[in-house]
């Protein structure tokens, strides 16, 4: 292929405009293809972003936005519409609406929903293209190779395998996705990706946390050691009509991945207003689209003189009973029915508690029931229920803490044999007091599942504390016993207040119910002002003596086995 000389590449990226405390942050999910309805994998990406967004809000960490949306152009959508006997526009309207509805129903706190068919986005893409062209990053060349339409990219031989098509004829398929590829030869615009190997390498070496978790960072470094050929960034309009035309050349349509990636800029007002937000962007993406985000996108940005995004947070995939989710296997899990079956918070909790970004995670019905019932219904709900029971707290108020019952010690290891309080009780205080920082650290390092694991451990510890002291056995007529009883309840409610506050980004409805029951006002639910058990340190507690909230109902109802699964297990 003929490569005309490069005019002025690469350009040094501009300095970050938005660093420092209270700074802005753009969180994003991928924009999803509309060739099929949403599934739980899409929801998982959005929930990770949502939990980070909500946690940031509770920390008062500065203005942030959460962008999501739908990727509506390309051959894949054009073909899906033709197969469905509808127009691409009709297909996009319908399926984009489903994505929006699923995310809204799941409580995803998105501030922006981009559709690549929107004129605002299309203008931004054309301007971006103009900047690439003006910077000398594009040239026209004849390109040929194996194109995989479901992945919307050309694949090198090393990523192909031999297979057979539906008619039994030999064909080539993508190693990664198993989809058939087709030999394509076209006149295309090419992007000088090869010129960006060194700048990309430098960027990654200087920013070891730019791609997280680390195994994905290492993967990208390995890619940069391999061949990095130039990238075809347009398709002939005769083949691909459903897309954004190349400015000044109607015979070509802009490659759908360039179109889609620019959504992260168009959403913050590129080409005029993006400076307020860019490059303070954290992209949450699945491992399947890592190369597009960690290699192509930063290179494209550098080519127009912009900085790469601050972070790319990568997660692995959900499988279903050990199998990859796929239309052909008929095992794609519908998020609407999961939310109905497990409740919104139940399903949010399951995905975020069991989803480990570094590795694929498996979904199946019994596992959801087990996790959600044991941790939300029994442990958390049971603790609230027991510690607010009218039989032990008939006044239904937040009881007082007595320093004499729970004397302060400077080191919890010294605390054996101090009256009724045991070393384990002091250990509980230490665990819960350090929980907010621990949880914040895990959110910061994109390990939300670990944050939830720590909270769960503390809930268990609190249950043991309550159980150990058997407050229901205490004699309320005896003033000394009453003081001790009140102290046990006070400590338990304080622990619950911390759990409820920390769980808000993950199970917002349940956390709201819990905090309302504890009479914690909305303005008292932020993480920045969260203080655990102030009375233990001799400080006043604003909750003492408050009337508890009126909703005495069950915090989280146990989930029942679905009828369908009931039948499955009953089969001989
Ligand atoms: O790739 N488990 O869109 P897409 C977890 N339009 N997450 C999964 C998943 C699974 N089994 N399957 C999909 C595209 N995902 C492009 C993106 S962005 C500029 C353009 C999630 O509809 C995961 O985040 O195929 C993955 O990266 C994304 O959905 C792909 O969605």
Short mmCIF file of N, CA and C in Angstrom, two decimals, residues 44 46-56 58 105-109 343-355 371-372 375-376 380 439 442-443 447-453 455-456 499-512 527 556:
data_model
loop_
_atom_site.label_atom_id
_atom_site.label_comp_id
_atom_site.label_asym_id
_atom_site.label_seq_id
_atom_site.Cartn_x
_atom_site.Cartn_y
_atom_site.Cartn_z
N UNK A 44 -24.27 -4.41 33.38
CA UNK A 44 -23.14 -4.47 34.32
C UNK A 44 -22.19 -3.29 34.10
N UNK A 46 -22.87 -0.45 32.87
CA UNK A 46 -23.55 0.78 33.29
C UNK A 46 -23.64 0.86 34.81
N UNK A 47 -23.79 -0.29 35.48
CA UNK A 47 -23.89 -0.27 36.95
C UNK A 47 -22.54 0.07 37.58
N UNK A 48 -21.48 -0.42 36.98
CA UNK A 48 -20.14 -0.06 37.50
C UNK A 48 -19.97 1.46 37.42
N UNK A 49 -20.32 2.00 36.27
CA UNK A 49 -20.18 3.45 36.08
C UNK A 49 -21.10 4.19 37.04
N UNK A 50 -22.30 3.66 37.20
CA UNK A 50 -23.28 4.32 38.08
C UNK A 50 -22.80 4.32 39.54
N UNK A 51 -22.28 3.19 39.99
CA UNK A 51 -21.83 3.11 41.39
C UNK A 51 -20.67 4.09 41.60
N UNK A 52 -19.76 4.19 40.64
CA UNK A 52 -18.66 5.14 40.77
C UNK A 52 -19.19 6.58 40.79
N UNK A 53 -20.16 6.82 39.93
CA UNK A 53 -20.75 8.16 39.83
C UNK A 53 -21.45 8.54 41.13
N UNK A 54 -22.24 7.62 41.66
CA UNK A 54 -22.97 7.89 42.91
C UNK A 54 -21.99 8.04 44.08
N UNK A 55 -20.97 7.22 44.11
CA UNK A 55 -19.99 7.29 45.20
C UNK A 55 -19.30 8.65 45.18
N UNK A 56 -18.95 9.09 43.98
CA UNK A 56 -18.31 10.41 43.83
C UNK A 56 -19.23 11.52 44.33
N UNK A 58 -21.57 11.27 46.56
CA UNK A 58 -21.68 11.21 48.03
C UNK A 58 -20.43 11.74 48.71
N UNK A 105 -34.53 2.19 34.40
CA UNK A 105 -35.21 1.31 35.36
C UNK A 105 -34.24 0.76 36.39
N UNK A 106 -33.00 0.53 35.96
CA UNK A 106 -31.99 0.00 36.90
C UNK A 106 -31.41 1.09 37.78
N UNK A 107 -31.89 2.31 37.61
CA UNK A 107 -31.44 3.40 38.47
C UNK A 107 -30.08 3.95 38.06
N UNK A 108 -29.67 3.71 36.83
CA UNK A 108 -28.37 4.24 36.38
C UNK A 108 -28.51 5.77 36.26
N UNK A 109 -27.64 6.46 36.99
CA UNK A 109 -27.81 7.91 37.14
C UNK A 109 -27.13 8.67 35.99
N UNK A 343 -35.71 -7.99 41.92
CA UNK A 343 -35.84 -6.56 42.26
C UNK A 343 -34.63 -5.80 41.73
N UNK A 344 -34.80 -4.51 41.56
CA UNK A 344 -33.71 -3.70 41.00
C UNK A 344 -32.49 -3.76 41.93
N UNK A 345 -32.70 -3.54 43.22
CA UNK A 345 -31.55 -3.53 44.13
C UNK A 345 -30.94 -4.92 44.27
N UNK A 346 -31.78 -5.93 44.28
CA UNK A 346 -31.26 -7.30 44.40
C UNK A 346 -30.34 -7.62 43.25
N UNK A 347 -30.75 -7.23 42.04
CA UNK A 347 -29.92 -7.56 40.88
C UNK A 347 -28.69 -6.66 40.79
N UNK A 348 -28.86 -5.40 41.16
CA UNK A 348 -27.70 -4.50 41.20
C UNK A 348 -26.66 -5.08 42.16
N UNK A 349 -27.16 -5.51 43.33
CA UNK A 349 -26.23 -6.02 44.35
C UNK A 349 -25.51 -7.25 43.82
N UNK A 350 -26.27 -8.15 43.22
CA UNK A 350 -25.65 -9.39 42.72
C UNK A 350 -24.54 -9.07 41.72
N UNK A 351 -24.85 -8.25 40.71
CA UNK A 351 -23.86 -7.99 39.66
C UNK A 351 -22.61 -7.31 40.23
N UNK A 352 -22.82 -6.34 41.11
CA UNK A 352 -21.66 -5.59 41.61
C UNK A 352 -20.90 -6.37 42.69
N UNK A 353 -21.58 -7.25 43.38
CA UNK A 353 -20.92 -8.05 44.43
C UNK A 353 -20.13 -9.20 43.82
N UNK A 354 -20.71 -9.78 42.75
CA UNK A 354 -20.09 -10.97 42.16
C UNK A 354 -19.21 -10.67 40.95
N UNK A 355 -19.34 -9.48 40.42
CA UNK A 355 -18.56 -9.13 39.22
C UNK A 355 -17.15 -8.72 39.62
N UNK A 371 -26.76 -15.38 47.07
CA UNK A 371 -26.02 -14.17 47.47
C UNK A 371 -26.97 -13.13 48.06
N UNK A 372 -28.06 -12.89 47.34
CA UNK A 372 -28.95 -11.80 47.73
C UNK A 372 -29.70 -12.18 49.02
N UNK A 375 -27.05 -12.25 52.05
CA UNK A 375 -26.39 -10.99 52.45
C UNK A 375 -27.35 -9.82 52.64
N UNK A 376 -28.35 -9.72 51.75
CA UNK A 376 -29.26 -8.57 51.89
C UNK A 376 -30.46 -8.88 52.79
N UNK A 380 -28.28 -8.34 56.48
CA UNK A 380 -28.53 -6.90 56.67
C UNK A 380 -29.96 -6.65 57.17
N UNK A 439 -13.64 1.30 51.95
CA UNK A 439 -14.59 1.25 50.83
C UNK A 439 -14.20 2.30 49.78
N UNK A 442 -11.41 1.06 47.72
CA UNK A 442 -11.80 0.06 46.73
C UNK A 442 -12.58 0.68 45.57
N UNK A 443 -13.39 1.67 45.84
CA UNK A 443 -14.08 2.34 44.73
C UNK A 443 -13.03 3.01 43.83
N UNK A 447 -12.57 -1.67 42.44
CA UNK A 447 -12.81 -3.01 43.00
C UNK A 447 -14.06 -2.94 43.89
N UNK A 448 -15.15 -2.61 43.26
CA UNK A 448 -16.39 -2.42 44.01
C UNK A 448 -16.79 -3.72 44.71
N UNK A 449 -16.49 -4.85 44.07
CA UNK A 449 -16.83 -6.14 44.70
C UNK A 449 -16.11 -6.30 46.03
N UNK A 450 -14.89 -5.76 46.13
CA UNK A 450 -14.15 -5.88 47.39
C UNK A 450 -14.75 -4.95 48.45
N UNK A 451 -15.21 -3.80 48.02
CA UNK A 451 -15.87 -2.89 48.96
C UNK A 451 -17.08 -3.60 49.57
N UNK A 452 -17.83 -4.31 48.70
CA UNK A 452 -19.03 -4.99 49.20
C UNK A 452 -18.68 -6.18 50.08
N UNK A 453 -17.58 -6.81 49.78
CA UNK A 453 -17.13 -7.92 50.61
C UNK A 453 -16.81 -7.42 52.02
N UNK A 455 -17.98 -4.74 53.50
CA UNK A 455 -19.22 -4.34 54.19
C UNK A 455 -19.91 -5.59 54.73
N UNK A 456 -19.98 -6.62 53.88
CA UNK A 456 -20.64 -7.86 54.30
C UNK A 456 -19.98 -8.46 55.53
N UNK A 499 -23.29 1.18 57.32
CA UNK A 499 -23.53 0.27 56.19
C UNK A 499 -24.51 0.91 55.20
N UNK A 500 -25.58 1.47 55.71
CA UNK A 500 -26.59 2.08 54.83
C UNK A 500 -26.00 3.21 54.01
N UNK A 501 -25.18 4.02 54.66
CA UNK A 501 -24.58 5.16 53.94
C UNK A 501 -23.65 4.66 52.84
N UNK A 502 -22.84 3.66 53.18
CA UNK A 502 -21.86 3.17 52.21
C UNK A 502 -22.51 2.37 51.09
N UNK A 503 -23.69 1.81 51.36
CA UNK A 503 -24.34 0.99 50.33
C UNK A 503 -25.16 1.80 49.34
N UNK A 504 -25.31 3.10 49.60
CA UNK A 504 -26.15 3.92 48.71
C UNK A 504 -25.76 3.82 47.23
N UNK A 505 -24.47 3.81 46.88
CA UNK A 505 -24.15 3.75 45.45
C UNK A 505 -24.52 2.42 44.80
N UNK A 506 -24.74 1.38 45.61
CA UNK A 506 -24.98 0.06 45.03
C UNK A 506 -26.46 -0.33 45.10
N UNK A 507 -27.08 -0.12 46.26
CA UNK A 507 -28.51 -0.47 46.41
C UNK A 507 -29.25 0.78 46.91
N UNK A 508 -29.45 1.75 46.02
CA UNK A 508 -29.98 3.04 46.49
C UNK A 508 -31.34 2.96 47.18
N UNK A 509 -32.24 2.09 46.69
CA UNK A 509 -33.58 2.05 47.29
C UNK A 509 -33.54 1.43 48.69
N UNK A 510 -32.80 0.34 48.80
CA UNK A 510 -32.72 -0.34 50.09
C UNK A 510 -31.97 0.52 51.11
N UNK A 511 -30.92 1.17 50.64
CA UNK A 511 -30.15 2.03 51.55
C UNK A 511 -31.03 3.18 52.04
N UNK A 512 -31.85 3.70 51.14
CA UNK A 512 -32.75 4.80 51.53
C UNK A 512 -33.73 4.31 52.60
N UNK A 527 -20.83 11.00 52.44
CA UNK A 527 -19.66 10.28 52.96
C UNK A 527 -18.66 11.22 53.60
N UNK A 556 -35.66 -6.14 53.14
CA UNK A 556 -35.48 -6.77 51.84
C UNK A 556 -36.11 -8.16 51.91
#
